[in-house]
PDB file of C-alpha atoms in Angstrom:
ATOM      1  CA  UNK W1352       1.648 -12.185   8.972  1.00 79.00           C
ATOM      2  CA  UNK W1353       1.386 -13.782   5.530  1.00 79.00           C
ATOM      3  CA  UNK W1354       3.801 -11.224   4.106  1.00 70.00           C
ATOM      4  CA  UNK W1355       6.336 -11.933   6.887  1.00 75.00           C
ATOM      5  CA  UNK W1356       5.939 -15.655   6.325  1.00 84.00           C
ATOM      6  CA  UNK W1357       6.547 -15.336   2.586  1.00 77.00           C
ATOM      7  CA  UNK W1358       9.647 -13.228   3.193  1.00 73.00           C
ATOM      8  CA  UNK W1359      11.052 -15.871   5.555  1.00 81.00           C
ATOM      9  CA  UNK W1360      10.232 -18.689   3.126  1.00 85.00           C
ATOM     10  CA  UNK W1361      11.981 -16.826   0.283  1.00 79.00           C
ATOM     11  CA  UNK W1362      15.112 -16.415   2.404  1.00 79.00           C
ATOM     12  CA  UNK W1363      15.173 -20.130   3.205  1.00 84.00           C
ATOM     13  CA  UNK W1364      14.495 -21.095  -0.430  1.00 86.00           C
ATOM     14  CA  UNK W1365      17.331 -18.838  -1.659  1.00 83.00           C
ATOM     15  CA  UNK W1366      20.003 -21.066  -0.128  1.00 85.00           C
ATOM     16  CA  UNK W1367      18.554 -24.135  -1.830  1.00 86.00           C
ATOM     17  CA  UNK W1368      18.363 -22.293  -5.148  1.00 86.00           C
ATOM     18  CA  UNK W1369      22.019 -21.214  -4.898  1.00 88.00           C
ATOM     19  CA  UNK W1370      23.127 -24.768  -4.097  1.00 89.00           C
ATOM     20  CA  UNK W1371      21.190 -26.032  -7.130  1.00 89.00           C
ATOM     21  CA  UNK W1372      22.758 -23.413  -9.434  1.00 88.00           C
ATOM     22  CA  UNK W1373      26.273 -24.251  -8.242  1.00 90.00           C
ATOM     23  CA  UNK W1374      25.624 -27.970  -8.715  1.00 90.00           C
ATOM     24  CA  UNK W1375      24.319 -27.498 -12.267  1.00 90.00           C
ATOM     25  CA  UNK W1376      27.289 -25.314 -13.260  1.00 91.00           C
ATOM     26  CA  UNK W1377      29.800 -27.789 -11.842  1.00 90.00           C
ATOM     27  CA  UNK W1378      28.069 -30.622 -13.714  1.00 90.00           C
ATOM     28  CA  UNK W1379      28.301 -28.801 -17.056  1.00 88.00           C
ATOM     29  CA  UNK W1380      31.989 -28.021 -16.439  1.00 91.00           C
ATOM     30  CA  UNK W1381      32.754 -31.676 -15.658  1.00 89.00           C
ATOM     31  CA  UNK W1382      30.840 -32.873 -18.733  1.00 89.00           C
ATOM     32  CA  UNK W1383      32.603 -30.352 -20.987  1.00 87.00           C
ATOM     33  CA  UNK W1384      36.021 -31.436 -19.670  1.00 87.00           C
ATOM     34  CA  UNK W1385      35.263 -35.085 -20.326  1.00 87.00           C
ATOM     35  CA  UNK W1386      33.629 -34.648 -23.779  1.00 85.00           C
ATOM     36  CA  UNK W1387      35.866 -35.548 -26.729  1.00 85.00           C
ATOM     37  CA  UNK W1388      33.387 -34.749 -29.518  1.00 88.00           C
ATOM     38  CA  UNK W1389      33.977 -31.080 -30.510  1.00 87.00           C
ATOM     39  CA  UNK W1390      30.356 -30.453 -31.572  1.00 88.00           C
ATOM     40  CA  UNK W1391      28.873 -31.887 -28.385  1.00 88.00           C
ATOM     41  CA  UNK W1392      31.475 -30.067 -26.311  1.00 89.00           C
ATOM     42  CA  UNK W1393      30.460 -26.805 -27.993  1.00 90.00           C
ATOM     43  CA  UNK W1394      26.798 -27.486 -27.149  1.00 89.00           C
ATOM     44  CA  UNK W1395      27.738 -28.125 -23.497  1.00 88.00           C
ATOM     45  CA  UNK W1396      29.649 -24.854 -23.354  1.00 90.00           C
ATOM     46  CA  UNK W1397      26.610 -22.979 -24.730  1.00 90.00           C
ATOM     47  CA  UNK W1398      24.442 -24.590 -22.052  1.00 89.00           C
ATOM     48  CA  UNK W1399      27.047 -23.599 -19.466  1.00 89.00           C
ATOM     49  CA  UNK W1400      26.898 -19.982 -20.675  1.00 91.00           C
ATOM     50  CA  UNK W1401      23.117 -19.984 -20.215  1.00 90.00           C
ATOM     51  CA  UNK W1402      23.458 -21.419 -16.710  1.00 89.00           C
ATOM     52  CA  UNK W1403      26.071 -18.814 -15.790  1.00 91.00           C
ATOM     53  CA  UNK W1404      23.866 -15.998 -17.137  1.00 87.00           C
ATOM     54  CA  UNK W1405      20.887 -17.313 -15.168  1.00 85.00           C
ATOM     55  CA  UNK W1406      22.991 -17.610 -11.997  1.00 86.00           C
ATOM     56  CA  UNK W1407      24.345 -14.084 -12.445  1.00 84.00           C
ATOM     57  CA  UNK W1408      20.816 -12.691 -12.855  1.00 80.00           C
ATOM     58  CA  UNK W1409      19.534 -14.515  -9.752  1.00 83.00           C
ATOM     59  CA  UNK W1410      22.516 -13.467  -7.608  1.00 84.00           C
ATOM     60  CA  UNK W1411      22.043  -9.833  -8.681  1.00 77.00           C
ATOM     61  CA  UNK W1412      18.380 -10.024  -7.690  1.00 76.00           C
ATOM     62  CA  UNK W1413      19.303 -11.632  -4.370  1.00 79.00           C
ATOM     63  CA  UNK W1414      21.927  -8.981  -3.754  1.00 78.00           C
ATOM     64  CA  UNK W1415      19.370  -6.245  -4.360  1.00 74.00           C
ATOM     65  CA  UNK W1416      17.002  -7.841  -1.841  1.00 75.00           C
ATOM     66  CA  UNK W1417      19.693  -7.915   0.841  1.00 77.00           C
ATOM     67  CA  UNK W1418      20.141  -4.148   0.453  1.00 82.00           C
ATOM     68  CA  UNK W1419      16.516  -3.461   1.389  1.00 83.00           C
ATOM     69  CA  UNK W1420      16.543  -3.176   5.170  1.00 70.00           C
ATOM     70  CA  UNK W1421      14.720   0.124   5.732  1.00 74.00           C
ATOM     71  CA  UNK W1422      11.671   0.363   7.950  1.00 73.00           C
ATOM     72  CA  UNK W1423       9.346   1.073   5.011  1.00 79.00           C
ATOM     73  CA  UNK W1424      11.182  -0.802   2.233  1.00 84.00           C
ATOM     74  CA  UNK W1425       8.738  -3.736   2.279  1.00 83.00           C
ATOM     75  CA  UNK W1426       5.673  -1.520   1.841  1.00 84.00           C
ATOM     76  CA  UNK W1427       3.738  -0.801  -1.336  1.00 88.00           C
ATOM     77  CA  UNK W1428       4.651   2.409  -3.161  1.00 89.00           C
ATOM     78  CA  UNK W1429       2.731   5.372  -4.551  1.00 90.00           C
ATOM     79  CA  UNK W1430       4.445   7.259  -7.369  1.00 91.00           C
ATOM     80  CA  UNK W1431       3.592  10.666  -8.810  1.00 92.00           C
ATOM     81  CA  UNK W1432       4.907  11.757 -12.217  1.00 94.00           C
ATOM     82  CA  UNK W1433       4.722  15.412 -13.326  1.00 93.00           C
ATOM     83  CA  UNK W1434       6.150  17.095 -16.434  1.00 94.00           C
ATOM     84  CA  UNK W1435       8.328  20.181 -16.140  1.00 89.00           C
ATOM     85  CA  UNK W1436       8.128  23.355 -18.167  1.00 76.00           C
ATOM     86  CA  UNK W1437       8.039  22.799 -21.909  1.00 73.00           C
ATOM     87  CA  UNK W1438       4.441  22.041 -22.757  1.00 81.00           C
ATOM     88  CA  UNK W1439       3.756  19.105 -25.061  1.00 88.00           C
ATOM     89  CA  UNK W1440       7.391  17.956 -25.181  1.00 90.00           C
ATOM     90  CA  UNK W1441       7.655  17.516 -21.404  1.00 92.00           C
ATOM     91  CA  UNK W1442       4.176  16.047 -21.165  1.00 94.00           C
ATOM     92  CA  UNK W1443       5.133  13.415 -23.735  1.00 94.00           C
ATOM     93  CA  UNK W1444       8.304  12.635 -21.735  1.00 95.00           C
ATOM     94  CA  UNK W1445       6.180  12.160 -18.596  1.00 95.00           C
ATOM     95  CA  UNK W1446       4.012   9.619 -20.455  1.00 96.00           C
ATOM     96  CA  UNK W1447       7.158   7.749 -21.567  1.00 96.00           C
ATOM     97  CA  UNK W1448       8.282   7.522 -17.935  1.00 97.00           C
ATOM     98  CA  UNK W1449       4.817   6.296 -16.941  1.00 96.00           C
ATOM     99  CA  UNK W1450       5.029   3.501 -19.520  1.00 96.00           C
ATOM    100  CA  UNK W1451       8.573   2.637 -18.386  1.00 97.00           C
ATOM    101  CA  UNK W1452       7.532   2.124 -14.765  1.00 97.00           C
ATOM    102  CA  UNK W1453       4.411   0.167 -15.690  1.00 97.00           C
ATOM    103  CA  UNK W1454       6.530  -2.113 -17.884  1.00 97.00           C
ATOM    104  CA  UNK W1455       9.031  -2.491 -15.025  1.00 96.00           C
ATOM    105  CA  UNK W1456       6.264  -3.603 -12.672  1.00 96.00           C
ATOM    106  CA  UNK W1457       5.086  -6.091 -15.289  1.00 96.00           C
ATOM    107  CA  UNK W1458       8.626  -7.501 -15.594  1.00 93.00           C
ATOM    108  CA  UNK W1459       8.853  -7.864 -11.787  1.00 90.00           C
ATOM    109  CA  UNK W1460       5.477  -9.586 -11.502  1.00 91.00           C
ATOM    110  CA  UNK W1461       4.274  -6.636  -9.439  1.00 93.00           C
ATOM    111  CA  UNK W1462       0.751  -5.229  -9.499  1.00 93.00           C
ATOM    112  CA  UNK W1463       0.420  -1.645 -10.714  1.00 92.00           C
ATOM    113  CA  UNK W1464      -2.647   0.565 -10.886  1.00 89.00           C
ATOM    114  CA  UNK W1465      -2.938   4.083 -12.300  1.00 88.00           C
ATOM    115  CA  UNK W1466      -4.927   5.879  -9.598  1.00 87.00           C
ATOM    116  CA  UNK W1467      -5.089   9.237 -11.354  1.00 87.00           C
ATOM    117  CA  UNK W1468      -4.056  10.502 -14.785  1.00 86.00           C
ATOM    118  CA  UNK W1469      -4.611  13.826 -16.553  1.00 87.00           C
ATOM    119  CA  UNK W1470      -3.940  13.757 -20.318  1.00 88.00           C
ATOM    120  CA  UNK W1471      -2.165  16.634 -22.059  1.00 86.00           C
ATOM    121  CA  UNK W1472      -3.864  18.814 -24.660  1.00 83.00           C
ATOM    122  CA  UNK W1473      -1.937  17.429 -27.651  1.00 85.00           C
ATOM    123  CA  UNK W1474       0.027  14.443 -26.289  1.00 87.00           C
ATOM    124  CA  UNK W1475       1.430  12.992 -23.107  1.00 91.00           C
ATOM    125  CA  UNK W1476       0.144  13.586 -19.579  1.00 93.00           C
ATOM    126  CA  UNK W1477      -0.076  16.516 -17.176  1.00 91.00           C
ATOM    127  CA  UNK W1478       0.343  14.214 -14.176  1.00 89.00           C
ATOM    128  CA  UNK W1479      -0.160  10.617 -13.104  1.00 90.00           C
ATOM    129  CA  UNK W1480      -0.339   8.759  -9.802  1.00 92.00           C
ATOM    130  CA  UNK W1481       0.448   5.042  -9.737  1.00 92.00           C
ATOM    131  CA  UNK W1482       0.215   2.458  -6.981  1.00 91.00           C
ATOM    132  CA  UNK W1483       2.738  -0.408  -6.997  1.00 94.00           C
ATOM    133  CA  UNK W1484       1.797  -3.436  -4.905  1.00 91.00           C
ATOM    134  CA  UNK W1485       4.366  -6.120  -4.290  1.00 88.00           C
ATOM    135  CA  UNK W1486       7.289  -7.236  -2.167  1.00 84.00           C
ATOM    136  CA  UNK W1487       9.723  -4.357  -1.455  1.00 88.00           C
ATOM    137  CA  UNK W1488       7.948  -2.034  -3.904  1.00 92.00           C
ATOM    138  CA  UNK W1489       8.880   1.131  -1.997  1.00 91.00           C
ATOM    139  CA  UNK W1490      12.430   0.005  -1.282  1.00 91.00           C
ATOM    140  CA  UNK W1491      13.061  -0.640  -4.970  1.00 93.00           C
ATOM    141  CA  UNK W1492      11.451   2.556  -6.258  1.00 94.00           C
ATOM    142  CA  UNK W1493      12.555   5.056  -3.609  1.00 91.00           C
ATOM    143  CA  UNK W1494      15.718   5.871  -5.590  1.00 92.00           C
ATOM    144  CA  UNK W1495      13.619   6.979  -8.566  1.00 95.00           C
ATOM    145  CA  UNK W1496      12.538  10.116  -6.730  1.00 92.00           C
ATOM    146  CA  UNK W1497      13.962  13.153  -8.492  1.00 92.00           C
ATOM    147  CA  UNK W1498      14.093  14.938 -11.833  1.00 94.00           C
ATOM    148  CA  UNK W1499      14.565  12.878 -15.013  1.00 95.00           C
ATOM    149  CA  UNK W1500      16.047  14.646 -18.066  1.00 94.00           C
ATOM    150  CA  UNK W1501      15.501  13.683 -21.700  1.00 93.00           C
ATOM    151  CA  UNK W1502      17.530  14.888 -24.689  1.00 92.00           C
ATOM    152  CA  UNK W1503      16.176  13.971 -28.151  1.00 91.00           C
ATOM    153  CA  UNK W1504      15.060  15.203 -31.536  1.00 88.00           C
ATOM    154  CA  UNK W1505      11.537  16.390 -30.841  1.00 84.00           C
ATOM    155  CA  UNK W1506       8.787  14.585 -32.789  1.00 84.00           C
ATOM    156  CA  UNK W1507       6.668  17.731 -32.301  1.00 78.00           C
ATOM    157  CA  UNK W1508       9.180  20.121 -33.862  1.00 76.00           C
ATOM    158  CA  UNK W1509       8.796  20.504 -37.648  1.00 73.00           C
ATOM    159  CA  UNK W1510      12.398  21.731 -37.848  1.00 75.00           C
ATOM    160  CA  UNK W1511      13.582  18.499 -36.188  1.00 72.00           C
ATOM    161  CA  UNK W1512      15.588  20.348 -33.564  1.00 81.00           C
ATOM    162  CA  UNK W1513      17.016  18.793 -30.426  1.00 85.00           C
ATOM    163  CA  UNK W1514      15.031  19.456 -27.242  1.00 86.00           C
ATOM    164  CA  UNK W1515      15.715  18.940 -23.549  1.00 90.00           C
ATOM    165  CA  UNK W1516      12.724  17.942 -21.433  1.00 91.00           C
ATOM    166  CA  UNK W1517      12.253  17.390 -17.709  1.00 93.00           C
ATOM    167  CA  UNK W1518       9.803  15.391 -15.606  1.00 94.00           C
ATOM    168  CA  UNK W1519       9.744  14.754 -11.874  1.00 94.00           C
ATOM    169  CA  UNK W1520       9.116  11.457 -10.116  1.00 94.00           C
ATOM    170  CA  UNK W1521       8.118  11.349  -6.450  1.00 91.00           C
ATOM    171  CA  UNK W1522       7.718   8.078  -4.513  1.00 90.00           C
ATOM    172  CA  UNK W1523       6.232   7.603  -1.035  1.00 85.00           C
ATOM    173  CA  UNK W1524       5.414   4.445   0.947  1.00 84.00           C
ATOM    174  CA  UNK W1525       1.787   3.399   1.198  1.00 80.00           C
ATOM    175  CA  UNK W1526       1.192   3.382   4.959  1.00 67.00           C
ATOM    176  CA  UNK W1527      -1.792   1.610   6.454  1.00 61.00           C
ATOM    177  CA  UNK W1528      -4.124   4.152   8.058  1.00 54.00           C
ATOM    178  CA  UNK W1529      -5.108   1.730  10.807  1.00 55.00           C
ATOM    179  CA  UNK W1530      -2.817   2.737  13.665  1.00 56.00           C
ATOM    180  CA  UNK W1531      -2.722   0.238  16.502  1.00 67.00           C
ATOM    181  CA  UNK W1532      -1.971   1.766  19.900  1.00 72.00           C
ATOM    182  CA  UNK W1533      -0.442  -0.981  22.027  1.00 79.00           C
ATOM    183  CA  UNK W1534       0.183   0.201  25.575  1.00 84.00           C
ATOM    184  CA  UNK W1535       2.424  -1.970  27.732  1.00 87.00           C
ATOM    185  CA  UNK W1536       1.575  -2.077  31.444  1.00 88.00           C
ATOM    186  CA  UNK W1537       5.259  -1.578  32.291  1.00 90.00           C
ATOM    187  CA  UNK W1538       5.171   1.769  30.469  1.00 90.00           C
ATOM    188  CA  UNK W1539       2.481   3.169  32.754  1.00 90.00           C
ATOM    189  CA  UNK W1540       2.760   4.928  36.080  1.00 90.00           C
ATOM    190  CA  UNK W1541      -0.639   4.968  37.826  1.00 89.00           C
ATOM    191  CA  UNK W1542      -1.318   7.292  40.775  1.00 88.00           C
ATOM    192  CA  UNK W1543      -4.536   7.516  42.725  1.00 84.00           C
ATOM    193  CA  UNK W1544      -5.689  10.485  44.787  1.00 79.00           C
ATOM    194  CA  UNK W1545      -8.773  11.922  46.388  1.00 73.00           C
ATOM    195  CA  UNK W1546     -11.146  13.810  44.194  1.00 65.00           C
ATOM    196  CA  UNK W1547     -11.831  17.437  44.974  1.00 59.00           C
ATOM    197  CA  UNK W1548     -15.038  19.420  44.848  1.00 50.00           C
ATOM    198  CA  UNK W1549     -18.574  18.126  45.305  1.00 50.00           C
ATOM    199  CA  UNK W1550     -19.500  14.491  45.150  1.00 49.00           C
ATOM    200  CA  UNK W1551     -20.302  13.201  48.572  1.00 48.00           C
ATOM    201  CA  UNK W1552     -18.269  11.558  51.324  1.00 47.00           C
ATOM    202  CA  UNK W1553     -17.167   8.537  49.237  1.00 48.00           C
ATOM    203  CA  UNK W1554     -15.658  10.681  46.493  1.00 47.00           C
ATOM    204  CA  UNK W1555     -13.859  13.037  48.890  1.00 50.00           C
ATOM    205  CA  UNK W1556     -12.558  10.450  51.387  1.00 55.00           C
ATOM    206  CA  UNK W1557     -11.603   7.524  49.082  1.00 64.00           C
ATOM    207  CA  UNK W1558      -8.863   7.739  46.421  1.00 69.00           C
ATOM    208  CA  UNK W1559     -11.155   7.374  43.428  1.00 79.00           C
ATOM    209  CA  UNK W1560      -9.300   9.795  41.100  1.00 84.00           C
ATOM    210  CA  UNK W1561      -6.679   8.335  38.742  1.00 87.00           C
ATOM    211  CA  UNK W1562      -3.631   9.903  37.113  1.00 89.00           C
ATOM    212  CA  UNK W1563      -1.787   7.871  34.442  1.00 90.00           C
ATOM    213  CA  UNK W1564       1.647   8.771  33.067  1.00 92.00           C
ATOM    214  CA  UNK W1565       2.887   7.124  29.880  1.00 91.00           C
ATOM    215  CA  UNK W1566       6.625   6.942  30.646  1.00 92.00           C
ATOM    216  CA  UNK W1567       8.059   6.622  27.068  1.00 90.00           C
ATOM    217  CA  UNK W1568       6.258   9.739  25.777  1.00 89.00           C
ATOM    218  CA  UNK W1569       5.677  11.668  29.006  1.00 89.00           C
ATOM    219  CA  UNK W1570       1.947  12.003  28.286  1.00 88.00           C
ATOM    220  CA  UNK W1571      -0.110  12.506  31.456  1.00 86.00           C
ATOM    221  CA  UNK W1572      -3.878  12.063  31.754  1.00 83.00           C
ATOM    222  CA  UNK W1573      -6.146  12.228  34.771  1.00 81.00           C
ATOM    223  CA  UNK W1574      -9.788  11.537  35.502  1.00 81.00           C
ATOM    224  CA  UNK W1575     -11.820  12.154  38.631  1.00 75.00           C
ATOM    225  CA  UNK W1576     -15.334  12.586  37.279  1.00 69.00           C
ATOM    226  CA  UNK W1577     -16.630   9.130  38.193  1.00 72.00           C
ATOM    227  CA  UNK W1578     -17.492   7.825  41.659  1.00 75.00           C
ATOM    228  CA  UNK W1579     -15.399   4.673  41.319  1.00 81.00           C
ATOM    229  CA  UNK W1580     -11.658   4.302  40.743  1.00 83.00           C
ATOM    230  CA  UNK W1581     -12.274   1.556  38.152  1.00 84.00           C
ATOM    231  CA  UNK W1582     -14.415   3.820  35.954  1.00 83.00           C
ATOM    232  CA  UNK W1583     -11.973   6.718  36.300  1.00 85.00           C
ATOM    233  CA  UNK W1584      -9.111   4.421  35.290  1.00 86.00           C
ATOM    234  CA  UNK W1585     -11.077   3.174  32.275  1.00 85.00           C
ATOM    235  CA  UNK W1586     -11.811   6.726  31.143  1.00 77.00           C
ATOM    236  CA  UNK W1587      -8.186   7.789  31.696  1.00 81.00           C
ATOM    237  CA  UNK W1588      -6.992   4.907  29.502  1.00 85.00           C
ATOM    238  CA  UNK W1589      -9.332   6.060  26.720  1.00 78.00           C
ATOM    239  CA  UNK W1590      -7.916   9.551  26.989  1.00 74.00           C
ATOM    240  CA  UNK W1591      -4.373   8.179  26.904  1.00 84.00           C
ATOM    241  CA  UNK W1592      -5.073   6.121  23.787  1.00 81.00           C
ATOM    242  CA  UNK W1593      -6.523   9.171  22.059  1.00 74.00           C
ATOM    243  CA  UNK W1594      -3.486  11.300  22.905  1.00 79.00           C
ATOM    244  CA  UNK W1595      -1.053   8.606  21.742  1.00 84.00           C
ATOM    245  CA  UNK W1596      -3.049   8.225  18.531  1.00 73.00           C
ATOM    246  CA  UNK W1597      -2.794  11.968  17.928  1.00 71.00           C
ATOM    247  CA  UNK W1598       0.967  11.836  18.556  1.00 81.00           C
ATOM    248  CA  UNK W1599       1.335   9.049  15.990  1.00 78.00           C
ATOM    249  CA  UNK W1600      -0.665  11.016  13.411  1.00 70.00           C
ATOM    250  CA  UNK W1601       1.584  14.068  13.950  1.00 73.00           C
ATOM    251  CA  UNK W1602       4.703  11.899  13.704  1.00 79.00           C
ATOM    252  CA  UNK W1603       3.589  10.500  10.359  1.00 73.00           C
ATOM    253  CA  UNK W1604       2.747  13.983   9.125  1.00 69.00           C
ATOM    254  CA  UNK W1605       6.251  15.169  10.038  1.00 75.00           C
ATOM    255  CA  UNK W1606       7.746  12.227   8.104  1.00 71.00           C
ATOM    256  CA  UNK W1607       5.565  13.099   5.118  1.00 64.00           C
ATOM    257  CA  UNK W1608       6.689  16.764   5.340  1.00 63.00           C
ATOM    258  CA  UNK W1609      10.336  15.631   5.318  1.00 66.00           C
ATOM    259  CA  UNK W1610       9.664  13.670   2.134  1.00 62.00           C
ATOM    260  CA  UNK W1611       8.071  16.731   0.559  1.00 57.00           C
ATOM    261  CA  UNK W1612      11.215  18.734   1.358  1.00 57.00           C
ATOM    262  CA  UNK W1613      13.233  16.362  -0.837  1.00 56.00           C
ATOM    263  CA  UNK W1614      11.361  17.490  -3.946  1.00 55.00           C
ATOM    264  CA  UNK W1615      13.504  19.518  -6.333  1.00 52.00           C
ATOM    265  CA  UNK W1616      12.771  22.030  -9.060  1.00 56.00           C
ATOM    266  CA  UNK W1617      12.026  20.379 -12.393  1.00 52.00           C
ATOM    267  CA  UNK W1618      14.816  22.111 -14.290  1.00 50.00           C
ATOM    268  CA  UNK W1619      18.526  22.161 -15.193  1.00 50.00           C
ATOM    269  CA  UNK W1620      20.960  21.192 -12.448  1.00 55.00           C
ATOM    270  CA  UNK W1621      18.507  19.163 -10.382  1.00 69.00           C
ATOM    271  CA  UNK W1622      18.254  15.991 -12.477  1.00 86.00           C
ATOM    272  CA  UNK W1623      19.180  12.600 -11.028  1.00 93.00           C
ATOM    273  CA  UNK W1624      19.304  10.817 -14.391  1.00 95.00           C
ATOM    274  CA  UNK W1625      19.773  11.838 -18.023  1.00 95.00           C
ATOM    275  CA  UNK W1626      18.320   9.933 -20.980  1.00 96.00           C
ATOM    276  CA  UNK W1627      20.234  11.079 -24.059  1.00 95.00           C
ATOM    277  CA  UNK W1628      18.979   9.933 -27.472  1.00 91.00           C
ATOM    278  CA  UNK W1629      20.761  12.592 -29.593  1.00 86.00           C
ATOM    279  CA  UNK W1630      23.565  13.114 -30.605  1.00 86.00           C
ATOM    280  CA  UNK W1631      24.546   9.811 -28.933  1.00 90.00           C
ATOM    281  CA  UNK W1632      22.534   7.191 -27.030  1.00 94.00           C
ATOM    282  CA  UNK W1633      23.265   6.880 -23.329  1.00 95.00           C
ATOM    283  CA  UNK W1634      21.460   6.855 -19.988  1.00 96.00           C
ATOM    284  CA  UNK W1635      23.479   8.056 -17.002  1.00 95.00           C
ATOM    285  CA  UNK W1636      22.625   8.259 -13.306  1.00 95.00           C
ATOM    286  CA  UNK W1637      24.345  11.366 -11.952  1.00 93.00           C
ATOM    287  CA  UNK W1638      24.353  10.079  -8.347  1.00 92.00           C
ATOM    288  CA  UNK W1639      26.020   6.711  -8.968  1.00 93.00           C
ATOM    289  CA  UNK W1640      27.753   7.481 -12.330  1.00 93.00           C
ATOM    290  CA  UNK W1641      26.242   4.235 -13.662  1.00 94.00           C
ATOM    291  CA  UNK W1642      25.665   4.262 -17.448  1.00 95.00           C
ATOM    292  CA  UNK W1643      23.845   2.137 -20.027  1.00 94.00           C
ATOM    293  CA  UNK W1644      23.903   2.522 -23.789  1.00 93.00           C
ATOM    294  CA  UNK W1645      20.797   0.444 -24.554  1.00 93.00           C
ATOM    295  CA  UNK W1646      18.249   3.260 -24.224  1.00 94.00           C
ATOM    296  CA  UNK W1647      15.339   1.319 -25.726  1.00 94.00           C
ATOM    297  CA  UNK W1648      15.821  -1.544 -23.278  1.00 94.00           C
ATOM    298  CA  UNK W1649      15.714   0.803 -20.284  1.00 95.00           C
ATOM    299  CA  UNK W1650      12.683   2.735 -21.522  1.00 95.00           C
ATOM    300  CA  UNK W1651      10.994  -0.640 -22.009  1.00 96.00           C
ATOM    301  CA  UNK W1652      11.189  -1.225 -18.261  1.00 95.00           C
ATOM    302  CA  UNK W1653      14.626  -2.716 -17.583  1.00 94.00           C
ATOM    303  CA  UNK W1654      15.678  -0.281 -14.844  1.00 95.00           C
ATOM    304  CA  UNK W1655      16.908  -2.908 -12.357  1.00 91.00           C
ATOM    305  CA  UNK W1656      20.615  -2.143 -13.026  1.00 91.00           C
ATOM    306  CA  UNK W1657      20.013   1.491 -12.043  1.00 94.00           C
ATOM    307  CA  UNK W1658      18.030   0.455  -8.958  1.00 93.00           C
ATOM    308  CA  UNK W1659      20.750  -1.968  -7.849  1.00 90.00           C
ATOM    309  CA  UNK W1660      23.487   0.606  -8.483  1.00 91.00           C
ATOM    310  CA  UNK W1661      21.650   3.210  -6.383  1.00 92.00           C
ATOM    311  CA  UNK W1662      21.097   0.780  -3.490  1.00 90.00           C
ATOM    312  CA  UNK W1663      24.748  -0.315  -3.573  1.00 88.00           C
ATOM    313  CA  UNK W1664      25.967   3.286  -3.561  1.00 89.00           C
ATOM    314  CA  UNK W1665      23.592   4.176  -0.730  1.00 85.00           C
ATOM    315  CA  UNK W1666      24.845   1.202   1.297  1.00 81.00           C
ATOM    316  CA  UNK W1667      28.508   2.084   0.748  1.00 81.00           C
ATOM    317  CA  UNK W1668      27.950   5.732   1.681  1.00 76.00           C
ATOM    318  CA  UNK W1669      26.117   4.595   4.812  1.00 68.00           C
ATOM    319  CA  UNK W1670      29.076   2.447   5.855  1.00 62.00           C
ATOM    320  CA  UNK W1671      31.562   5.235   5.198  1.00 62.00           C
ATOM    321  CA  UNK W1672      29.491   7.624   7.299  1.00 61.00           C
ATOM    322  CA  UNK W1673      29.247   5.085  10.119  1.00 60.00           C
ATOM    323  CA  UNK W1674      33.008   4.399  10.202  1.00 62.00           C
ATOM    324  CA  UNK W1675      34.948   6.611  12.684  1.00 58.00           C
ATOM    325  CA  UNK W1676      37.585   8.982  11.363  1.00 54.00           C
ATOM    326  CA  UNK W1677      41.010   7.673  12.476  1.00 52.00           C
ATOM    327  CA  UNK W1678      42.408  11.199  12.656  1.00 52.00           C
ATOM    328  CA  UNK W1679      39.682  12.305  15.034  1.00 51.00           C
ATOM    329  CA  UNK W1680      39.537   9.283  17.312  1.00 45.00           C
TER     330      UNK W1680
END
């Protein structure tokens, strides 16, 4: 409830923040137009540049938030990082990715905790599991799932040769284990009938047995062991709750299995993003074609441009898929 309330409050506050930004920018423009002193006018224009940069950053953040509408986007995230083949070189690359995501969480004001970490023999890590707790953690990080490729001069190679390393990142939502089974009375069909077998005249002549059908799922339970219809109904409801609970567990397991199927081999041809430090410096996302030349800035945790680009591309592809084909109408 508190999380939903905060999300609603942020949406309401966003409009006020945008109005304030527009007002401040218009004020600086008016002051700059009316200023006759060149030095003071230059200072006003510098202040205007800062305001415009701040507004652009806030609007980009707001735009990213509007793209997060998935069922699990608001949940916390659990990330697993594993190096590919290549020994120490890949293990070191995995540790660099770990630092990058921890720094990203720090930049976002998000809580992060390393739940499990196995160090490599010489350097780096063999694997790491991190929990990210914060608003829209899973929605923001879900696009990081895949193979990340690094090209650089290896610090572990005495001949200073260029090496290509791979590491995989896998992100899943942190789902609360407490499953609430809410059964609506309108979803139930209750039939009563006479019990069979031994039990005396009351059991055999009065409709004490109960059969309950859960209409949305088709689950049917029945109980006739008790002498009263009330007790049989109570026991049947317990059985129904147990069956619906089991169905929900299986459903979640199927969703988890689907996520596992998205994992790719940690090798050539399966990477989602390349981090090239030699012979040139460039980071490129192969899904969105988005590129950045400031490698150090990205590895220091500034991955928001890649996240926003992925979400925008995903949204556009979703719209194109949803639109009917004019030729086939």
